[in-house]
Short mmCIF file of C-alpha atoms in Angstrom, two decimals:
data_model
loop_
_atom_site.label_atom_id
_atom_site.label_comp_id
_atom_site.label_asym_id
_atom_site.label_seq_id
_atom_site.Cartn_x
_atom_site.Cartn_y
_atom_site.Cartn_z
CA UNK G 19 -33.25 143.96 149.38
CA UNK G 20 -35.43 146.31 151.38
CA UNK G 21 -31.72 148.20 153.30
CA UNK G 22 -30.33 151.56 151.41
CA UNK G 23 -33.35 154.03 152.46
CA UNK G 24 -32.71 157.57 150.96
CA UNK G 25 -35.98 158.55 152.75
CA UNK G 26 -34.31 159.24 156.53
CA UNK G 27 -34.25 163.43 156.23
CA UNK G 28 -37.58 163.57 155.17
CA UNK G 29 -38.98 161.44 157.88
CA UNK G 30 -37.83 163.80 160.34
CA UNK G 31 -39.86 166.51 159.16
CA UNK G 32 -42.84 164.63 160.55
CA UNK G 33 -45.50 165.50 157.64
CA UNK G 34 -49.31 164.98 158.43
CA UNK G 35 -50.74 161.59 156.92
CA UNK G 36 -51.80 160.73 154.55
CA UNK G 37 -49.03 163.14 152.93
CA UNK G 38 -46.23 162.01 154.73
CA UNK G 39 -47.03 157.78 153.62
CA UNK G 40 -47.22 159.21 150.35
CA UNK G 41 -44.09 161.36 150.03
CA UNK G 42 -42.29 158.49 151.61
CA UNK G 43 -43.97 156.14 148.86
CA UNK G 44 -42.48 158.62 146.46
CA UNK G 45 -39.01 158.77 147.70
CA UNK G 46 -38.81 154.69 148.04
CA UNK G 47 -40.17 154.50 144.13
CA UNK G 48 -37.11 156.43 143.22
CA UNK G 49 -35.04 153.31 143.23
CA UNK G 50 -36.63 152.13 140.30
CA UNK G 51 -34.17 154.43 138.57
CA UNK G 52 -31.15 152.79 139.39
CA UNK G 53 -32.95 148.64 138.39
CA UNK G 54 -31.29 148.10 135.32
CA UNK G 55 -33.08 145.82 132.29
CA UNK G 56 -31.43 143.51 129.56
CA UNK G 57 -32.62 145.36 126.48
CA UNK G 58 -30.35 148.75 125.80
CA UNK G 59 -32.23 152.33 124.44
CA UNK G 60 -32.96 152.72 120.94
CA UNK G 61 -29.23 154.27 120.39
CA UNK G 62 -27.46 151.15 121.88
CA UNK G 63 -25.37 153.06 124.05
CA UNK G 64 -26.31 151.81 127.38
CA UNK G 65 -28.61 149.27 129.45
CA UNK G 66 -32.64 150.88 130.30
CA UNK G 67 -33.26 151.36 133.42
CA UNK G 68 -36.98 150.31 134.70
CA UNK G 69 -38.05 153.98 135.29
CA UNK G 70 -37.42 155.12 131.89
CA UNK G 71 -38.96 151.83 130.60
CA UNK G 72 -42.20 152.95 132.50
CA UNK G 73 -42.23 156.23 131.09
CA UNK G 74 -41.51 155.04 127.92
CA UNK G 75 -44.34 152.34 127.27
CA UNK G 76 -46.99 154.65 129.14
CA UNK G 77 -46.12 157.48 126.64
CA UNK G 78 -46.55 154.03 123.87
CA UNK G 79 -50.11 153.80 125.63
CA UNK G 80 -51.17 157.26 124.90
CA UNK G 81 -50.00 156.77 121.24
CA UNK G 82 -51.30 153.64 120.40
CA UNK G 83 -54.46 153.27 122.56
CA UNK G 84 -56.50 153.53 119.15
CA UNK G 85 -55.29 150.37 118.52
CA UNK G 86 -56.67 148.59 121.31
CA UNK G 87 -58.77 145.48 119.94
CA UNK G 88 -60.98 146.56 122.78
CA UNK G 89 -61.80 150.10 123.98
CA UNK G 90 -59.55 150.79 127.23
CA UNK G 91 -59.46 153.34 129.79
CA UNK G 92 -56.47 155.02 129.44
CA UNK G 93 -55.81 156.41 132.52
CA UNK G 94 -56.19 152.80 134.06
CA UNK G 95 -53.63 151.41 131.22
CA UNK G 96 -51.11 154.42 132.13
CA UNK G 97 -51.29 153.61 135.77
CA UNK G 98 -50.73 150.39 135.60
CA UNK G 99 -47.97 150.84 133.40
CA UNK G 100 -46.48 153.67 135.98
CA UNK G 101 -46.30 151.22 138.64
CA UNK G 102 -46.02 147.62 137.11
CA UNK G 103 -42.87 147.55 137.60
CA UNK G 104 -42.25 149.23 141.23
CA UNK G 105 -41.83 145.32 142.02
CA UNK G 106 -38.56 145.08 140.51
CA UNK G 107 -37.53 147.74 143.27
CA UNK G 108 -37.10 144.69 145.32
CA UNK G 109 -37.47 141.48 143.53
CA UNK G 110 -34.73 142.91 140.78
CA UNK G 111 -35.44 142.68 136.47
CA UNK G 112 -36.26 138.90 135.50
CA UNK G 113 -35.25 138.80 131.67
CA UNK G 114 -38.20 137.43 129.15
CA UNK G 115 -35.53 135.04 128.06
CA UNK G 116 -34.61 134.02 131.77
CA UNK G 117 -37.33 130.99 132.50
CA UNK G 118 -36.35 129.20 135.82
CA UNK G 119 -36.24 133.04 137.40
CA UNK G 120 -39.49 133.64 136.20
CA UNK G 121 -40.51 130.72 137.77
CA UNK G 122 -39.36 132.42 141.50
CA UNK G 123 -40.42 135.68 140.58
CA UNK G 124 -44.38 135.68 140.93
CA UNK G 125 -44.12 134.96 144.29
CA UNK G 126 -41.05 137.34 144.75
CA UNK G 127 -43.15 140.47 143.59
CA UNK G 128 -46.56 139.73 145.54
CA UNK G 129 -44.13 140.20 148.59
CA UNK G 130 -43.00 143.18 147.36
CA UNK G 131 -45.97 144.87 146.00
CA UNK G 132 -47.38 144.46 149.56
CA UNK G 133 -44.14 145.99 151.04
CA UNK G 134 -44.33 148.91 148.08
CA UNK G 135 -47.50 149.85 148.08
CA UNK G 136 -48.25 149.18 151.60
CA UNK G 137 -45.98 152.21 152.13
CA UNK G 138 -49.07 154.49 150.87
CA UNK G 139 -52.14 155.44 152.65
CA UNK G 140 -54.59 152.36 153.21
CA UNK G 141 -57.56 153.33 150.70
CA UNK G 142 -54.39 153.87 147.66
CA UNK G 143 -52.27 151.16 148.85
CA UNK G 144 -55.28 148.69 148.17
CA UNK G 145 -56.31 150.70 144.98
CA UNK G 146 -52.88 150.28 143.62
CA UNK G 147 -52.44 146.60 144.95
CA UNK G 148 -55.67 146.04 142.84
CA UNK G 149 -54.11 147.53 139.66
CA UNK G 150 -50.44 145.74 139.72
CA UNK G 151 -52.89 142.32 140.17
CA UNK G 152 -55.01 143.01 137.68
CA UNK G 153 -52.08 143.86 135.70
CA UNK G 154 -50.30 140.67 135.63
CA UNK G 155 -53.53 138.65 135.69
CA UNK G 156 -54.34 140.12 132.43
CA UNK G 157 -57.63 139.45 132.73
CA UNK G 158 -59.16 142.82 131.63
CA UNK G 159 -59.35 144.38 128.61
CA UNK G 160 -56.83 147.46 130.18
CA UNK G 161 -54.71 145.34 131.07
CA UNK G 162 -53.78 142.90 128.28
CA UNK G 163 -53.36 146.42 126.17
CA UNK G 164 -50.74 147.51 129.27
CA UNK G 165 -49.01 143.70 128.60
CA UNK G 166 -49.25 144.73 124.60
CA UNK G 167 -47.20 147.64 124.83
CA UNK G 168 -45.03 146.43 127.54
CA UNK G 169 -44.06 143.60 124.83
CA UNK G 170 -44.14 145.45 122.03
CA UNK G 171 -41.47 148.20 123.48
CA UNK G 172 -38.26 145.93 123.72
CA UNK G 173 -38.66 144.22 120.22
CA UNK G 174 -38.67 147.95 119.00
CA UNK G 175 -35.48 148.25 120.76
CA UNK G 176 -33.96 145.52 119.92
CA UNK G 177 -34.31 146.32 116.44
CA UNK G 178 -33.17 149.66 116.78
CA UNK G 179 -30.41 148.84 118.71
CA UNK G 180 -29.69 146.15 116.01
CA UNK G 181 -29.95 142.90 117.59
CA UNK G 182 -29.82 143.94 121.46
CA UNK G 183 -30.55 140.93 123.51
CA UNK G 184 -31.77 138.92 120.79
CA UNK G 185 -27.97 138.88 119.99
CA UNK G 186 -26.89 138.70 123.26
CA UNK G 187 -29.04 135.81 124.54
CA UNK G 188 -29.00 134.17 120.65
CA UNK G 189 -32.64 134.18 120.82
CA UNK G 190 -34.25 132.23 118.08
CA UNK G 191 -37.41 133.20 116.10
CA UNK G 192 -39.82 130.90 117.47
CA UNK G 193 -38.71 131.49 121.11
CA UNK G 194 -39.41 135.03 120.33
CA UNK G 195 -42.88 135.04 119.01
CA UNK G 196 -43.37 132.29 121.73
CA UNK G 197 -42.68 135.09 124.58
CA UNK G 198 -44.58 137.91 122.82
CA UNK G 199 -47.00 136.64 120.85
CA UNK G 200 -49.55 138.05 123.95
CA UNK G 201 -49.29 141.15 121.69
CA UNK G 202 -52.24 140.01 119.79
CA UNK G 203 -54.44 139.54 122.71
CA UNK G 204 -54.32 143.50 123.24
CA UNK G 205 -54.38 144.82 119.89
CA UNK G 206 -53.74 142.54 117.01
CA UNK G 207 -52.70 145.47 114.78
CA UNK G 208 -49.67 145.82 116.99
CA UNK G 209 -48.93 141.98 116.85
CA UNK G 210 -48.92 142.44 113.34
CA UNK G 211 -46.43 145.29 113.06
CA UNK G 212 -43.96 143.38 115.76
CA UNK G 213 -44.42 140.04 113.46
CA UNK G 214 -43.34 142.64 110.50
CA UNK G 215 -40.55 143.66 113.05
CA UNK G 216 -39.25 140.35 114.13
CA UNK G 217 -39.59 138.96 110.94
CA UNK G 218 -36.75 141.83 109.30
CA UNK G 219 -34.38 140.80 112.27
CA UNK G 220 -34.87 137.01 111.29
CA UNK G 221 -33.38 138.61 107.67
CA UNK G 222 -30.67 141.39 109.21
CA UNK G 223 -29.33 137.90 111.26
CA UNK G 224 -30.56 139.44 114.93
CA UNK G 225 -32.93 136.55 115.70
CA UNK G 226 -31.73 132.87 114.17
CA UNK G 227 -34.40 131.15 112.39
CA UNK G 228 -36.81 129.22 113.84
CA UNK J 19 -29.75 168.95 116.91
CA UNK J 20 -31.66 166.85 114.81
CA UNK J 21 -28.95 164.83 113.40
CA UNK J 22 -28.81 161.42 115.31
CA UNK J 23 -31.69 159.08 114.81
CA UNK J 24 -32.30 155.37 115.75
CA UNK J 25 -35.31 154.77 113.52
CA UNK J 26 -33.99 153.97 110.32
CA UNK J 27 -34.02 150.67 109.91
CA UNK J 28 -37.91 150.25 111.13
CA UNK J 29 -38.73 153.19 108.20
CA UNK J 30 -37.47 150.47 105.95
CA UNK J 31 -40.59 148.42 106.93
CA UNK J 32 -42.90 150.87 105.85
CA UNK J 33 -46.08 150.64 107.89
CA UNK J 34 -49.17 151.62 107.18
CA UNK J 35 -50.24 155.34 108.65
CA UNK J 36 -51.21 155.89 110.93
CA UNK J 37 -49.11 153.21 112.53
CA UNK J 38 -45.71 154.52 110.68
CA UNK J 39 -45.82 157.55 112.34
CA UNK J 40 -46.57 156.82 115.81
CA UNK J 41 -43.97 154.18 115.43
CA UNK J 42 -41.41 156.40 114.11
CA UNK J 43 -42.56 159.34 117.00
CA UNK J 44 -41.66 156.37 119.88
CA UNK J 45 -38.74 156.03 119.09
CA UNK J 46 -37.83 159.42 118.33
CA UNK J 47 -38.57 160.03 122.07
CA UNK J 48 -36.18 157.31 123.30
CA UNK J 49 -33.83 159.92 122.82
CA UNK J 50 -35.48 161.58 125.55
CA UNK J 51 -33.28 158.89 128.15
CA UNK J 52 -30.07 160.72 126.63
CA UNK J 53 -30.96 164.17 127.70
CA UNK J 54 -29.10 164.65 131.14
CA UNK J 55 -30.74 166.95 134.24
CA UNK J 56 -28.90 169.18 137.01
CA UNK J 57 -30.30 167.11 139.95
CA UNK J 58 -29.24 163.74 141.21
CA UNK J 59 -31.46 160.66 141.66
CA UNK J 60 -32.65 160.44 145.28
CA UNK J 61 -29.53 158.30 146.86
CA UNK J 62 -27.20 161.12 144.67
CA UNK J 63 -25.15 158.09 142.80
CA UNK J 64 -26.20 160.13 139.47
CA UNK J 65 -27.65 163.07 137.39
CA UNK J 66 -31.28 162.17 136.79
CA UNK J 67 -32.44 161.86 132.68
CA UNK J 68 -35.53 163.82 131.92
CA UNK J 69 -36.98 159.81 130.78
CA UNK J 70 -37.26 158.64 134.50
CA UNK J 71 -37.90 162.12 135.79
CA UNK J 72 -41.08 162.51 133.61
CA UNK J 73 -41.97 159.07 134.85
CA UNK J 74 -41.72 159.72 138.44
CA UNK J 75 -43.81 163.37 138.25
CA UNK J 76 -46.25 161.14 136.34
CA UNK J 77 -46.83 158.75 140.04
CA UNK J 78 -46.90 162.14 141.44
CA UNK J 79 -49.45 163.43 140.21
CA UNK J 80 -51.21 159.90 140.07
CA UNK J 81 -50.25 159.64 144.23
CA UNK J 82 -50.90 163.83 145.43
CA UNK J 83 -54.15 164.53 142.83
CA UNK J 84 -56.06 164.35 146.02
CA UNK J 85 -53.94 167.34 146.92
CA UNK J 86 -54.84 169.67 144.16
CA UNK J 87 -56.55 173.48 144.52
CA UNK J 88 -59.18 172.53 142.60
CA UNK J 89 -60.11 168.92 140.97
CA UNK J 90 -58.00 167.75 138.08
CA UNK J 91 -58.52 165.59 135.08
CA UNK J 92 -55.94 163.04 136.00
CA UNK J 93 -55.34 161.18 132.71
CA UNK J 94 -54.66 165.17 131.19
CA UNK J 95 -52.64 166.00 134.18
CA UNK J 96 -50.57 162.52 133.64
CA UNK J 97 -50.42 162.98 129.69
CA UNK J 98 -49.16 166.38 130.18
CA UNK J 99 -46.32 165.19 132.42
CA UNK J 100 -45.28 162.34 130.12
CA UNK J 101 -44.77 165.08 127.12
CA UNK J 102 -43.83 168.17 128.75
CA UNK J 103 -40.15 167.61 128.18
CA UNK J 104 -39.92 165.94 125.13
CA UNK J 105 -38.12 169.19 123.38
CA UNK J 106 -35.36 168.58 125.68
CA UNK J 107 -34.39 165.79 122.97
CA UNK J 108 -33.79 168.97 120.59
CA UNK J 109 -33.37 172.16 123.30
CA UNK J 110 -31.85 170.29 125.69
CA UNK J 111 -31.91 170.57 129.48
CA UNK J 112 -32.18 174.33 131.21
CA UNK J 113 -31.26 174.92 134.87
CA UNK J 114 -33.63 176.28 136.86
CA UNK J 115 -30.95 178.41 138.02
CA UNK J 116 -30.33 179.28 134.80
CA UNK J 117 -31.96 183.12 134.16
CA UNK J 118 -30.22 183.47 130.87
CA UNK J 119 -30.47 180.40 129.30
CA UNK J 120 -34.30 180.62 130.46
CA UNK J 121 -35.21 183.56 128.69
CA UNK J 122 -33.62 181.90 125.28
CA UNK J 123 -35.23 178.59 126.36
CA UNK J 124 -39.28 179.14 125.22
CA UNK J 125 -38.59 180.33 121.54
CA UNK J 126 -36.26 177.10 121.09
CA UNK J 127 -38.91 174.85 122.65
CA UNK J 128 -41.82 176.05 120.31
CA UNK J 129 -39.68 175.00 117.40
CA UNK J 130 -38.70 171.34 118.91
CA UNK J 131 -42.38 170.73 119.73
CA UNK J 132 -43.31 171.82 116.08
CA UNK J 133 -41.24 168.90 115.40
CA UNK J 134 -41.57 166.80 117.72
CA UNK J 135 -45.50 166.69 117.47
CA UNK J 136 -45.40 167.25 113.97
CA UNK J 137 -44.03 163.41 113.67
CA UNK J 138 -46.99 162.28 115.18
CA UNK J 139 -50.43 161.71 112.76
CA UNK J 140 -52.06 164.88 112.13
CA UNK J 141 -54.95 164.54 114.68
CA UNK J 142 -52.60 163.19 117.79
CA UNK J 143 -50.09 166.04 116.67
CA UNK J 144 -52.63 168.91 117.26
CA UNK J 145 -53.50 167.30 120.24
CA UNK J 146 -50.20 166.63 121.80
CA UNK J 147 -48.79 170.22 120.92
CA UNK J 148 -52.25 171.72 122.28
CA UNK J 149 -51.41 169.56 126.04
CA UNK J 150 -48.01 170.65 125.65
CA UNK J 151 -49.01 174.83 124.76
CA UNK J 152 -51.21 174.31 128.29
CA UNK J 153 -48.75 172.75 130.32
CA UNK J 154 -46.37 175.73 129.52
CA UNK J 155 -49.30 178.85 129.90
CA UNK J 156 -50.28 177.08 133.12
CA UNK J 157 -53.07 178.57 132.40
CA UNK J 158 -55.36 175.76 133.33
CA UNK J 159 -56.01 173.71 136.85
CA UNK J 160 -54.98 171.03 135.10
CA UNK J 161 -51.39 172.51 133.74
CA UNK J 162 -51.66 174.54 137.47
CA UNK J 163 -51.00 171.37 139.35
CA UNK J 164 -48.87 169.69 136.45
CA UNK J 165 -46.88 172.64 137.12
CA UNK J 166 -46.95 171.54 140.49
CA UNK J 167 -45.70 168.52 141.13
CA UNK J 168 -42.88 169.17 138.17
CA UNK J 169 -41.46 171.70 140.83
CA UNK J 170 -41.77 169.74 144.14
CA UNK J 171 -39.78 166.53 142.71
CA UNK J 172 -36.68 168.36 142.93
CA UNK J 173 -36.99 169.46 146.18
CA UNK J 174 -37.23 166.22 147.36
CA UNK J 175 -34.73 164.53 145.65
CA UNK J 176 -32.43 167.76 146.36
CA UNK J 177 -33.05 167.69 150.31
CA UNK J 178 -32.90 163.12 149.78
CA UNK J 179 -28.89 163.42 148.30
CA UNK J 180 -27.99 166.24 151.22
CA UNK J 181 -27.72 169.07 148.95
CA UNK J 182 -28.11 168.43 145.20
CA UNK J 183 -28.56 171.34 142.76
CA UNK J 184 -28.88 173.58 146.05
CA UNK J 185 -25.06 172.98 147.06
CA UNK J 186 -24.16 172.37 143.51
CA UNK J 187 -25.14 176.19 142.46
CA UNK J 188 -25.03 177.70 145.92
CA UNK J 189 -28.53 178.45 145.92
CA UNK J 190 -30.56 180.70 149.11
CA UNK J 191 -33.58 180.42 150.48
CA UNK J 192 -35.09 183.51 148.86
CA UNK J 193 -33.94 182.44 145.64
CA UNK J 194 -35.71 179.07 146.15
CA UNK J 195 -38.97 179.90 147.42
CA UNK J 196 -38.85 182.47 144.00
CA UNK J 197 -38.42 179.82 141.42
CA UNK J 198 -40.66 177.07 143.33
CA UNK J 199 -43.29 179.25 145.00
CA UNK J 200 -46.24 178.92 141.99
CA UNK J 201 -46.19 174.73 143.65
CA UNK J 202 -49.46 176.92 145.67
CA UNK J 203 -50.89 177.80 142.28
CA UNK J 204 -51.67 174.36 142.03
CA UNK J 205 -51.60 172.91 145.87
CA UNK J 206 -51.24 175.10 148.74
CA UNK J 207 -50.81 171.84 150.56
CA UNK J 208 -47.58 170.75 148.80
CA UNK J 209 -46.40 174.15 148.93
CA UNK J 210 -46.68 174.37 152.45
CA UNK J 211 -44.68 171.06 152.65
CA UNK J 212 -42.11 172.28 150.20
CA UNK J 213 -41.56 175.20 152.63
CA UNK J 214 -41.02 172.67 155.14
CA UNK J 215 -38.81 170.58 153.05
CA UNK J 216 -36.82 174.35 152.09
CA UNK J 217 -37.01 175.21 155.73
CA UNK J 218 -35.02 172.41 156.69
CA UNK J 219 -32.39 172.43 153.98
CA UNK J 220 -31.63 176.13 155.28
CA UNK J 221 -31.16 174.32 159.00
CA UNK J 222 -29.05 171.71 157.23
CA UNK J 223 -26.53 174.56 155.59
CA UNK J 224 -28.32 173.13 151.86
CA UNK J 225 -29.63 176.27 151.10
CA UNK J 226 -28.10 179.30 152.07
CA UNK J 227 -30.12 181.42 154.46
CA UNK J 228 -32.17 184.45 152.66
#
C-alpha cells in the first residue's frame, strides 16, 4: 500500500532537513484525501473522505470542548484528531460495524504510523507517534474527548443523511449504543445528546430496535 | 445561498443551548465538503474541497510552527485555519487568479461570517468571528503565519500534479511570486522554499517565465 508517491518533483529540489522530511511528510499525508469512509456528508450526496472527517471533528473539538467531563488541552485534542487517522493512508477505513477487520487493524496501523510519521524529523516523528498512541489508548483525559467527538460525528451524519450506514449495514439499536457508547467517557453531555439522536432514528426506522 | 440545509431533522430534537446551537453550527459547516477549489489534490485525480484543504493547512501549521518569523500560539494559529474558509459555504470559492472576483470577494465574506458565526452561542460567536476578522487583517504573527502556510499548500500540490492551477490559468512567474510573496511575512524560511518550489516549475514549463 506504500507504491503511488506524488512526492518525486519535490525530492529533487533537495531542501535542507529538517524541512525537506517535513514537506515530504506533508505531501505523503495528502493521500488521506482520496481514503474514502462508510458514513456519507450531512447532504447524503456522496461518501466522506478521511481528510474532511479530520477537519470536521477537530472543528467539533473547538466547539464542544466545554463539554469535556474533564478539562482538556485543546491543542493536544485537535492534534490528535489532525493526525488520528493518517493510519488509514495505508492500512485503508475499517467500518465501526466491520468487527473481524478491526480485529487485523491494530496491528495494521502501528506499522503504519511508524512508516507515516517516521517520514518527519526524529524529535516530531516520536512526538507525534506519542499522540496517535495515546490516542487510541484512550487513556488520558484529551484523548477519550478526541474518541468522543470522533463518535459522536458519524451518528450526526447518519441522521442527517437519514439513515446512512445505519441503513446500509441494518444496524440495530443496541449494536449502536454498544459501539459508541465511549461517548460518555469524554463528556457525558454529548452521550446524552447522541442517546437523544439515536433514539429519534430508532422512531424515523434508521436503526431497528434493539 | 442559504437555501439548502441538512439540519432539520436534529432541530426537531430540540436541545438544550448551548448545545442546540453548536449542534446546529456543525453541521451547517458540513457544507463546507461541497464547496469545490481551483487546485487538484496532490496526485491531480481531483479538484480539492476547501473541507480537506483546511485540514491539511491545519498539519501545516502543526508540522512548520518551528518555522515561523516570530513564535506563534499554535492552538490560535490551528483554530484560525480550521475557520478561515467557512464563508465559502455561502461566498463560495475565489481564484487566486481571480482580480475581479477578489475585489467583490471581502464585502460578501463579512456577511457569510455574520452568519455563519452568528449560529454559534453568543460567546463562541464573538470569538470565532474575532479569529476569523484576524486571520483576514493579517495583522497579527499569529494570522502572519496562518497566512502563511494557507499560501504555500498550493504550491506544493500545484508543482506535485505537474502543473495544476499554474497550467490551468497560464500563470508566470512574476505573477506568482506577487500573489504568494507575503508566505515571508510569516516565514522567510518557507518563502525561500516556495521560491525554490516556483523556481523549478518555471524550469519545468509550469509557470511561464517572468
Amino acid at each position: 500500500m506504500t507504491g503511488k508517491q506524488g512526492v518525486a518533483p519535490l525530492d529533487s529540489l533537495r531542501f535542507a532537513e529538517p524541512l525537506a522530511s517535513q514537506l515530504r511528510f506533508l505531501l505523503e499525508a495528502d493521500r488521506l484525501k482520496s481514503v474514502v469512509r462508510g458514513n456519507r456528508i450531512a447532504d447524503g450526496s456522496r461518501r466522506e473522505n478521511t481528510a474532511e472527517h479530520s477537519w470536521h471533528i477537530a472543528l467539533f473539538a473547538l466547539v464542544l470542548a466545554p463539554h469535556a467531563v474533564e478539562q482538556v488541552d485543546v491543542l493536544r485534542v485537535v492534534s490528535m484528531l489532525q493526525i488520528h487517522d493518517l493510519v488509514e493512508i495505508d492500512s485503508g477505513d475499517t467500518l465501526l460495524y466491520d468487527a473481524a477487520g478491526a480485529a487485523m487493524q491494530a496491528a495494521r496501523e502501528e506499522v503504519a504510523a511508524r512508516r507515516l510519521f517516521g517520514l518527519l524529523p526524529a524529535g516530531q516523528a516520536s512526538e507525534f507517534l506519542a499522540l496517535w498512541q495515546e490516542f487510541e489508548a484512550a487513556a488520558t483525559a484529551d484523548a477519550r474527548f478526541a474518541k468522543s467527538v470522533d463518535r459522536l460525528q458519524p451518528i450526526l451524519l447518519n441522521h442527517a443523511a437519514g439513515g446512512g450506514t445505519w441503513t446500509d449495514y441494518e444496524v440495530d439499536e443496541a449494536r449502536e449504543r454498544a459501539l459508541t457508547g465511549r461517548i460518555a467517557e469524554g463528556s457525558p453531555a454529548l452521550w446524552s445528546a447522541a442517546e437523544k439522536v439515536i433514539e429519534d432514528a430508532v422512531r424515523r426506522g434508521w436503526l431497528k430496535p434493539a
